[in-house]
Short mmCIF file of C-alpha atoms and ligand atoms in Angstrom, two decimals:
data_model
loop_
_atom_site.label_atom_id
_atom_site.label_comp_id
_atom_site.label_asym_id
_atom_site.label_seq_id
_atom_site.Cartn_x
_atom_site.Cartn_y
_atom_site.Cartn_z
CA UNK A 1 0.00 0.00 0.00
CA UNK A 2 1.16 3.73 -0.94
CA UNK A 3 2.14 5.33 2.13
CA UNK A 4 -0.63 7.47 4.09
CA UNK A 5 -0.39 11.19 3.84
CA UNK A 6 -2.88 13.64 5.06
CA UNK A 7 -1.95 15.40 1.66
CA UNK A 8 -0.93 13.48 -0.93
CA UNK A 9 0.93 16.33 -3.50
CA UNK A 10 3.95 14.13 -4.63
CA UNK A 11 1.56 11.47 -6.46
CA UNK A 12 -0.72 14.43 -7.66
CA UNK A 13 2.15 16.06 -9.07
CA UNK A 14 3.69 12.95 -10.79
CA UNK A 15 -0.10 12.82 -12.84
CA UNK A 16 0.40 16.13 -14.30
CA UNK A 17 4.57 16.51 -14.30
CA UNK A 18 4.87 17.11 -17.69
CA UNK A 19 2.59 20.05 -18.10
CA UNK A 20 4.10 21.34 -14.86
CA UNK A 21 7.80 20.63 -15.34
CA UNK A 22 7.05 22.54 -18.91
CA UNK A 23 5.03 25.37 -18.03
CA UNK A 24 8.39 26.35 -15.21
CA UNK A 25 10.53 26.29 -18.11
CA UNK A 26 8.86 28.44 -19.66
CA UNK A 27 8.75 30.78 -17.60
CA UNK A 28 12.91 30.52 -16.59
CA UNK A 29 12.78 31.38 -20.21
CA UNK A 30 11.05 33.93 -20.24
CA UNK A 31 12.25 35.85 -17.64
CA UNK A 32 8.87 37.69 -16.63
CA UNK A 33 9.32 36.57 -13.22
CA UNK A 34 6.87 38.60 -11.66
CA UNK A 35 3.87 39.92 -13.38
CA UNK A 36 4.51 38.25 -16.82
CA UNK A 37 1.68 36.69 -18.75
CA UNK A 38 1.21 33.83 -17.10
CA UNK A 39 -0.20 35.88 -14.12
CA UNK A 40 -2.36 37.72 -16.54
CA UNK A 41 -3.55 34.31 -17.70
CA UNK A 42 -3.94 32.87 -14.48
CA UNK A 43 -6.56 36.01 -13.44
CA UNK A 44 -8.59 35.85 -16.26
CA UNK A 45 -8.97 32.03 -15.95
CA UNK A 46 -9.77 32.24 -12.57
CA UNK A 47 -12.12 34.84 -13.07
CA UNK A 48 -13.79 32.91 -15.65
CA UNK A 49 -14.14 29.84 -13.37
CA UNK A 50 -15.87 31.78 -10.64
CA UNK A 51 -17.94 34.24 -12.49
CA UNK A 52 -16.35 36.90 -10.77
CA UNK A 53 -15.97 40.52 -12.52
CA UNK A 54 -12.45 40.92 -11.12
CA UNK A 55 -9.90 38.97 -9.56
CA UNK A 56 -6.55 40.47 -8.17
CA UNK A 57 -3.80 37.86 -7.08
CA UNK A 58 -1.72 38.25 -4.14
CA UNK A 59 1.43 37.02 -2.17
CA UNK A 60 -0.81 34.55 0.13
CA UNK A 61 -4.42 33.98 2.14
CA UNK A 62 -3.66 36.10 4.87
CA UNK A 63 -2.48 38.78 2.89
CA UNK A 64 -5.63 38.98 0.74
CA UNK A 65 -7.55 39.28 3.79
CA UNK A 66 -5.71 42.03 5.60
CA UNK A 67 -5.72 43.55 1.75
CA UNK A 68 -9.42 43.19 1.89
CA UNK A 69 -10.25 44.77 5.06
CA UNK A 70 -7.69 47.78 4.08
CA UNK A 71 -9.48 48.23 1.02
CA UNK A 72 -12.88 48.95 3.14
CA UNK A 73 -10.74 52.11 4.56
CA UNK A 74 -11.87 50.76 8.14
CA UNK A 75 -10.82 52.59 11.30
CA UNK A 76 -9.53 51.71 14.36
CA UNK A 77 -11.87 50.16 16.99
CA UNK A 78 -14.22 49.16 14.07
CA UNK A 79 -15.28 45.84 15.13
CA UNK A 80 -15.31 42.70 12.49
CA UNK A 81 -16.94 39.83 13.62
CA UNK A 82 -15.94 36.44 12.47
CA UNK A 83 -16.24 32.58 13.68
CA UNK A 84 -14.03 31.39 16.87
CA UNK A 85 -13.26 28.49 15.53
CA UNK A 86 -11.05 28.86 12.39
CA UNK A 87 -7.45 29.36 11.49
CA UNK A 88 -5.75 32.45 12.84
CA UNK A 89 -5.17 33.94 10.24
CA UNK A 90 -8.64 35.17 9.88
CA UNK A 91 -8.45 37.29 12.84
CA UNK A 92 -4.67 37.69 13.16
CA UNK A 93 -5.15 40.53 10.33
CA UNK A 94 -8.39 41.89 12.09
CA UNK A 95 -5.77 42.70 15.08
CA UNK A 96 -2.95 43.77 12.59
CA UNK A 97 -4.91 46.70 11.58
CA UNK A 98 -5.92 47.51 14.88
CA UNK A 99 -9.66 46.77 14.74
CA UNK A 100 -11.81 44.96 17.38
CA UNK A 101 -12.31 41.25 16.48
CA UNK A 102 -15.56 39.98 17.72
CA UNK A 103 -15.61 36.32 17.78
CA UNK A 104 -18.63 34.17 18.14
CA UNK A 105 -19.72 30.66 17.95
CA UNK A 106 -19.94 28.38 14.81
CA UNK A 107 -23.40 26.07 14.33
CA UNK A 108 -22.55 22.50 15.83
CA UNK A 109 -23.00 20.88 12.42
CA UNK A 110 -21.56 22.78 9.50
CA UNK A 111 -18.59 24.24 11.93
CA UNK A 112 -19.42 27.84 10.22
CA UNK A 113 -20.87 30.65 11.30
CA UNK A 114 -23.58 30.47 13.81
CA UNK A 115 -25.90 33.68 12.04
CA UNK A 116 -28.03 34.00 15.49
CA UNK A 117 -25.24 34.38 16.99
CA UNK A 118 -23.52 36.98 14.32
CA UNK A 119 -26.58 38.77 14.91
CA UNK A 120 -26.68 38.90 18.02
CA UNK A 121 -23.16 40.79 17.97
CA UNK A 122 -23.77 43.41 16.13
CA UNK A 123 -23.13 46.88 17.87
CA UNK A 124 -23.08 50.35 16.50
CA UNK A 125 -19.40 49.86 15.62
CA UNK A 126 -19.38 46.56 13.69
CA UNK A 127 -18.49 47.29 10.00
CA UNK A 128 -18.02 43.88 8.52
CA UNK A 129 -18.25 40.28 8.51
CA UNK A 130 -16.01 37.44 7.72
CA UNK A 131 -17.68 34.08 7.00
CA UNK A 132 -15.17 31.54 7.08
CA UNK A 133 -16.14 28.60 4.76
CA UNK A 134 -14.65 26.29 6.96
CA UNK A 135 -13.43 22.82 5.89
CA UNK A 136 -14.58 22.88 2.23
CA UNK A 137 -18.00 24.29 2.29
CA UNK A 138 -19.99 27.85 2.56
CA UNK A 139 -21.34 29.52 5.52
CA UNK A 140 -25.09 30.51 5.00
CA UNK A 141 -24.28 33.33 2.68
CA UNK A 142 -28.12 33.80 2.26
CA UNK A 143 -28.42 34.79 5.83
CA UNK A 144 -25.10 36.63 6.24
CA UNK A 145 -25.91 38.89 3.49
CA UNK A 146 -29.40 39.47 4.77
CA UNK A 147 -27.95 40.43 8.06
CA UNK A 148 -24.82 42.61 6.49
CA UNK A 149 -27.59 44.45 4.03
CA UNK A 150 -30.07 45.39 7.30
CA UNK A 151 -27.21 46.39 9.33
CA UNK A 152 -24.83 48.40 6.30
CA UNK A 153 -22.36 46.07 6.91
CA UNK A 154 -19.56 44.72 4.68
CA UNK A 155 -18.96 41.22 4.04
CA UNK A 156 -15.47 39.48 3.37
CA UNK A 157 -15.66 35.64 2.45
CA UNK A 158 -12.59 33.73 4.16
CA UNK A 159 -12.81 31.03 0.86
CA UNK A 160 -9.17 29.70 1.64
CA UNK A 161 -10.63 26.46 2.46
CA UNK A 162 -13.84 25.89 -0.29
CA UNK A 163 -12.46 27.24 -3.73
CA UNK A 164 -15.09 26.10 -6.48
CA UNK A 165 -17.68 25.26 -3.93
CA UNK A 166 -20.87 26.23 -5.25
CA UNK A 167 -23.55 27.97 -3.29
CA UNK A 168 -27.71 28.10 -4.33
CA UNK A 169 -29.81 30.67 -3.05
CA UNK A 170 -33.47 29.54 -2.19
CA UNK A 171 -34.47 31.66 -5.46
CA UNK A 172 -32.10 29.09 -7.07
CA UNK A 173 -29.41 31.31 -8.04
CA UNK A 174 -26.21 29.79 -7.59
CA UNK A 175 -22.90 31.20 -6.89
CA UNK A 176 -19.45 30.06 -6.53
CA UNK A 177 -18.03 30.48 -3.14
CA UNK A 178 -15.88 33.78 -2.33
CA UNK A 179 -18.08 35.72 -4.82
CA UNK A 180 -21.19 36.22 -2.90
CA UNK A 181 -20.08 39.46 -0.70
CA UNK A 182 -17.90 42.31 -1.49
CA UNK A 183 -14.91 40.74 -1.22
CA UNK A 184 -13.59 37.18 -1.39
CA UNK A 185 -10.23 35.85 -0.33
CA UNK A 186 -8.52 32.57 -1.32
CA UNK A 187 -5.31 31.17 -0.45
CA UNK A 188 -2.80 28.96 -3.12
CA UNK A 189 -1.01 27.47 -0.08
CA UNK A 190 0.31 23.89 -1.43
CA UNK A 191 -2.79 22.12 0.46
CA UNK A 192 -5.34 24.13 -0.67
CA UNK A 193 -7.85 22.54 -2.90
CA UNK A 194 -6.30 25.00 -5.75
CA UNK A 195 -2.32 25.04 -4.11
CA UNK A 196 0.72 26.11 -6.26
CA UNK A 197 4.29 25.12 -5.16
CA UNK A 198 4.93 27.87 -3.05
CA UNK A 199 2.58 30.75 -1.51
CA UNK A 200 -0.05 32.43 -3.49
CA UNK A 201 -3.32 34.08 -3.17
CA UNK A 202 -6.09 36.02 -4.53
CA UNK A 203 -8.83 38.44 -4.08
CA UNK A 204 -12.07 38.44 -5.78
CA UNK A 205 -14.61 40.94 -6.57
CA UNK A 206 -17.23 42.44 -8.11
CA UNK A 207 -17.00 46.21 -7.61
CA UNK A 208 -15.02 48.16 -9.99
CA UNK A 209 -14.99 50.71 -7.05
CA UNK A 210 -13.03 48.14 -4.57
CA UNK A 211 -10.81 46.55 -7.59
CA UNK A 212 -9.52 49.78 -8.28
CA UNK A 213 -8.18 50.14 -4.42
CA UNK A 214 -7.20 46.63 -3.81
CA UNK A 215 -5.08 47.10 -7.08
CA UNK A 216 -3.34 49.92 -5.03
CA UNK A 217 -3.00 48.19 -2.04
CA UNK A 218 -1.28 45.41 -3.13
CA UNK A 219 1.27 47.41 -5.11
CA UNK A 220 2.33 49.62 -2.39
CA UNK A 221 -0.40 52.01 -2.87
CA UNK A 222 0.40 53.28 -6.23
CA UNK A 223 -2.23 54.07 -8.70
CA UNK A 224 0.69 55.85 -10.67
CA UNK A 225 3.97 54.63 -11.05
CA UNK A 226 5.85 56.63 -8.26
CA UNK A 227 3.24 58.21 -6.88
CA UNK A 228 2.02 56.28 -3.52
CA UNK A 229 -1.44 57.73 -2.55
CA UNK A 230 -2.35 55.56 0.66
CA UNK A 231 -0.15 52.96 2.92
CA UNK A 232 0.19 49.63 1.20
CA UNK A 233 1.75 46.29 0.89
CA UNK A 234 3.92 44.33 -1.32
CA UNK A 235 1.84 41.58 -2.17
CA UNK A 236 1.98 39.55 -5.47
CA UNK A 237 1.70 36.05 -7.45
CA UNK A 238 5.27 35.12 -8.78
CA UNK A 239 4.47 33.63 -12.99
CA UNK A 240 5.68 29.98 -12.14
CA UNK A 241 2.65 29.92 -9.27
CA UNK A 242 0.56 31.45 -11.96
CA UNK A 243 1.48 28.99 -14.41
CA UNK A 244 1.09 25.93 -12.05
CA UNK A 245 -2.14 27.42 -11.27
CA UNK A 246 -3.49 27.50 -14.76
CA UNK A 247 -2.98 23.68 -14.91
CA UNK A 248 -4.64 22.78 -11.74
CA UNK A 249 -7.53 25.11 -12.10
CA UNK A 250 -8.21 23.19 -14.81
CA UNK A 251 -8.49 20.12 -12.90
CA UNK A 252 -10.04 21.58 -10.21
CA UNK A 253 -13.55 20.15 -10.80
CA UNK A 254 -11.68 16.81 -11.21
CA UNK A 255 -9.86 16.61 -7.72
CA UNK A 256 -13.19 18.20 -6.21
CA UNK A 257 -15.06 14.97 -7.08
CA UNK A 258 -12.13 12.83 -6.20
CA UNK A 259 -12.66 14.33 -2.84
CA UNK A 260 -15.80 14.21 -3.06
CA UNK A 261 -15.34 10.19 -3.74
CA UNK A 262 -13.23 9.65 -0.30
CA UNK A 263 -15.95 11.43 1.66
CA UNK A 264 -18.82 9.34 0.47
CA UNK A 265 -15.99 6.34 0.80
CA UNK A 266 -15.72 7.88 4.23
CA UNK A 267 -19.44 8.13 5.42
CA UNK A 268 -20.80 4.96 4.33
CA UNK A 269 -18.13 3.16 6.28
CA UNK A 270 -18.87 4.92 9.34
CA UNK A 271 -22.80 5.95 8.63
CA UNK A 272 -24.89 5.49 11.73
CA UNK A 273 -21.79 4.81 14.21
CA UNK A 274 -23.22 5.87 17.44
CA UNK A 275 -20.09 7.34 18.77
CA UNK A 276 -19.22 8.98 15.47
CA UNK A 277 -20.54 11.85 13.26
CA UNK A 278 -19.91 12.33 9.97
CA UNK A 279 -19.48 15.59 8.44
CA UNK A 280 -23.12 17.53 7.71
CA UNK A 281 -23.28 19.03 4.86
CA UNK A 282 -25.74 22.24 4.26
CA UNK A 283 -28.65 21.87 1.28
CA UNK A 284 -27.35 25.80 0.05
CA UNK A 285 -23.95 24.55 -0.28
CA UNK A 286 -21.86 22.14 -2.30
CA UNK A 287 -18.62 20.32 -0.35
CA UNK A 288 -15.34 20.77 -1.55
CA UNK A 289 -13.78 18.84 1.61
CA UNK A 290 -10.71 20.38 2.36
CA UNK A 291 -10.92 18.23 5.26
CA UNK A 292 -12.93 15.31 6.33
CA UNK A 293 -13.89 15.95 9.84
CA UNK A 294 -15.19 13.34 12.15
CA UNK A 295 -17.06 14.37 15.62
CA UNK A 296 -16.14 11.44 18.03
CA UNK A 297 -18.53 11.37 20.48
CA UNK A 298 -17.05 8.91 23.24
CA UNK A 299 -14.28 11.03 24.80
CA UNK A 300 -11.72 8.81 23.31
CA UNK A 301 -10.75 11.07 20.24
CA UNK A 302 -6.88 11.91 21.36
CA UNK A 303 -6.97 8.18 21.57
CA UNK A 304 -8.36 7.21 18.43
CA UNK A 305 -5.75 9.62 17.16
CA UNK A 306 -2.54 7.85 19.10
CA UNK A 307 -4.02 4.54 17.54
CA UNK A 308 -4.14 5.34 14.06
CA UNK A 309 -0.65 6.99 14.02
CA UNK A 310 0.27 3.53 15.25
CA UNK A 311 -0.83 2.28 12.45
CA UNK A 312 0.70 4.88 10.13
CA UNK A 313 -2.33 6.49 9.49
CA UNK A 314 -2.50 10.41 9.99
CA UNK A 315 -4.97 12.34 11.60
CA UNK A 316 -4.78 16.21 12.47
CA UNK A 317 -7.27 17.96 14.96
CA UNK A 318 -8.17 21.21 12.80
CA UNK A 319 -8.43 23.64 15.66
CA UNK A 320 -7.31 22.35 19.02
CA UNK A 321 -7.76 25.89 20.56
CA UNK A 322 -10.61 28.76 20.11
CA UNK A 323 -8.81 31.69 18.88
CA UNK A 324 -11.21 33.87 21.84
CA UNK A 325 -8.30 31.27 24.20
CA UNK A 326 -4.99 32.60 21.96
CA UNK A 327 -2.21 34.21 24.37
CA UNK A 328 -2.06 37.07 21.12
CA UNK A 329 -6.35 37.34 20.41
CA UNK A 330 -7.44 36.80 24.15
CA UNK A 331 -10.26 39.60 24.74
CA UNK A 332 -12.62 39.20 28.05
CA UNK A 333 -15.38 40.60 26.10
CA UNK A 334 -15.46 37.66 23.62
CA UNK A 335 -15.73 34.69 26.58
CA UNK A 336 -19.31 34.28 26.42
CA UNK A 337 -21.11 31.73 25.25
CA UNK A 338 -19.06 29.24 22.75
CA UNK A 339 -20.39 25.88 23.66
CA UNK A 340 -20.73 24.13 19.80
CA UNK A 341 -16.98 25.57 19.40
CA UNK A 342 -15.77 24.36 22.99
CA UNK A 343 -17.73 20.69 22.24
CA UNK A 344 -15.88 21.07 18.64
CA UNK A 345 -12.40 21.34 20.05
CA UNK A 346 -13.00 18.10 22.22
CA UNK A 347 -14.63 16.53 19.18
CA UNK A 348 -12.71 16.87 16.06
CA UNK A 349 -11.05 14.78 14.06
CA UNK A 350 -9.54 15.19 10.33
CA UNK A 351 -8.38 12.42 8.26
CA UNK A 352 -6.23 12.17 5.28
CA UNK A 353 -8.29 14.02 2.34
CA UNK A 354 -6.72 14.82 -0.93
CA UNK A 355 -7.25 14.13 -4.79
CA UNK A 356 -4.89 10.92 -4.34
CA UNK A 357 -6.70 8.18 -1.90
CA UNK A 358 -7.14 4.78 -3.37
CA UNK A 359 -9.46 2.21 -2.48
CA UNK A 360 -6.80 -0.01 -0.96
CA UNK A 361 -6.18 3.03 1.82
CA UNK A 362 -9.31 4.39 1.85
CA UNK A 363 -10.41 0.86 3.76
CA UNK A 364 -7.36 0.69 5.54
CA UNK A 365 -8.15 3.89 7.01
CA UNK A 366 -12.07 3.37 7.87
CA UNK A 367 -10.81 -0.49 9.16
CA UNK A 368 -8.41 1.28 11.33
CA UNK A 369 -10.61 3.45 12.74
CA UNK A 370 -14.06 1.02 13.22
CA UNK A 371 -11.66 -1.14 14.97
CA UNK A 372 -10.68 1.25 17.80
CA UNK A 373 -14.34 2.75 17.79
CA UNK A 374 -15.95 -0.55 18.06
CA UNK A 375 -13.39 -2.08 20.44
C1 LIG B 1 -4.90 28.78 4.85
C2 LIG B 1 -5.89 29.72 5.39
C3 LIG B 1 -5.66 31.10 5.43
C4 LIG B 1 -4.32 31.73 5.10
O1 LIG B 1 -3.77 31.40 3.90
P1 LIG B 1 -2.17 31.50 3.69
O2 LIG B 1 -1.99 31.43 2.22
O3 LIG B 1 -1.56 30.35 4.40
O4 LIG B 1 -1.73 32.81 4.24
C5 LIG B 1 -6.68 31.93 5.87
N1 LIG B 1 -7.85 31.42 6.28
C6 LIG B 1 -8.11 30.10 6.30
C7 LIG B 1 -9.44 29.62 6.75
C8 LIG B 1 -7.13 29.21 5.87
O5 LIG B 1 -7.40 27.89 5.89
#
């Protein structure tokens, strides 16, 4: 049996080296290192793919969201409120700019935002939103925007983890995830659905009005060469990320099913367990899985954890801390009332997810982990 990785990228890689090892040459050859062609390329694929009017890449995930919230010309002590339980960088760049993160709980079953709860924390001074589309599919968009449009509030989709998820309104429009609010933000990092070979990001969206400043913003805040009209960053897409890009987005639907395929391998085998849920998966949203996340429901899940890496088998727990509990984010304000995030952190479980499983792991893995469930 091919070794167990919780990403497989080597074996992914070796189906599509010769377009890849190509498309680098190219580029050495061409010397347009940094904002050659293939970037160009890249943004107008990607724009194609997601129906969004504009798409601006970037150096990574976190710096498209700290691009985004610049770009709303917030000010300091505007509060942003986004989920406890997601990666840090979501709210490490709320603090970076010196605005008030307000964190609140995510819905038991979908681990994204919980929008009673997002409600429910909106004061005078909250400007935006960040739904984080944790784990591979969309928050409910439909209810986040309803909230952000009664309120005046912005909305910034967090769509490193659920690129090419689709999302369908109840009037049956649908809409590809991180192009549903004013701003979307996407990560390239290797084990993203959509990962270069390096770092890489990208910011989507559809006003002409925001385009025009995140284009600043990334480039040091120059709308003219030389002449800097607001604070900036250096933030961009090198052309050999761009050009590895443009092969995998085209593939992207492909190793979407694939995942797709492990899941359902996944929730048959341990459908009905009663110390086990399976991921839940919304009827407004499609599932990209960027992760496969069990709840384990007997107390035993550090265990069930030490027993499959006994057997090889890797399994990450994707967040073992809520950010409200980080040394760096810890606010007294935000320590009320996280109980679906606190049960999460207890709960959670990812196993290995990515384009590459075969059948002959894919049963090694659910044997593994029936056995210690059922022992
Ligand atoms: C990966 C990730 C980011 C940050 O992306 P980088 O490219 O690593 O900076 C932000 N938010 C979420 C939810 C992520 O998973």
């Amino acid at each position: 049996m091919k070794k167990i990785q919780m990403v497989d990228l080597q074996s992914q890689y070796q189906k599509i080296k010769e377009e890849v090892d190509s498309a680098v040459v190219n580029v050495m050859g061409s010397a347009a290192f940094v904002n050659g062609p293939e970037v160009k390329e890249f943004t107008t694929e990607l724009q194609d793919y997601l129906g969004a009017k504009h798409v601006i890449p970037c150096g990574n995930g976190t710096d498209a969201l700290q691009i985004a919230l610049m770009a709303l010309g917030l000010k300091e002590g505007d509060e942003v409120i986004t989920a406890d339980f997601t990666f840090a960088a979501t709210v490490e760049v709320i603090h970076l700019l010196k605005l008030k993160a307000v964190l609140v709980d995510v819905d038991y079953d979908t681990f994204t935002i919980d929008t009673e709860k997002l409600k429910a924390a909106i004061t005078p001074n909250t400007k935006a939103i960040i739904p984080v589309h944790l784990f591979g599919q969309c928050a409910n968009m439909e209810e986040v925007l309803k909230i952000a449009k009664e309120h005046n509030l912005y909305v910034v989709e967090d769509d490193a983890q659920a690129i090419g998820a689709n999302y369908t309104f109840s009037d049956g429009t649908v809409k590809k995830s991180g192009t549903m609010g004013d701003i979307g933000c996407t990560s390239f990092f290797p084990s993203k659905n959509l990962g270069c070979y390096g770092d890489g990001g990208a910011i989507f969206t559809n006003s002409d009005e925001l385009e025009y400043k995140i284009r600043g913003i990334v480039n040091h805040g120059m709308y003219k060469r030389y002449y800097h009209d607001e604070i900036g960053v250096n933030s961009r897409l090198d052309s050999v990320q761009a050009a590895i890009l443009r092969i995998k987005l085209r593939k992207l639907n492909e190793y979407s099913a694939a995942r797709n395929s492990a899941a359902e391998y996944y929730n048959k085998a341990f459908a009905n367990h009663p110390n086990m849920l399976t991921p839940v998966k919304a009827a407004y949203t499609d599932h990209v899985f960027h992760q496969y996340t069990l709840r384990i429901l007997n107390g035993k899940r550090n265990e069930l954890q030490a027993f499959l890496a006994e057997k090889e088998i890797p399994a990450m727990i994707y967040y073992p801390v809520a950010l409200r509990k980080q040394k760096a984010y810890f606010q007294e304000s935000n320590d009320v009332d996280f109980v679906n995030t606190d049960k999460l952190l207890d709960q959670v479980i990812s196993l290995p997810m990515h384009t590459e499983l075969d059948e002959e792991q894919l049963k090694y893995i659910t044997d593994s982990v029936l056995e210690f469930m059922n022992k």
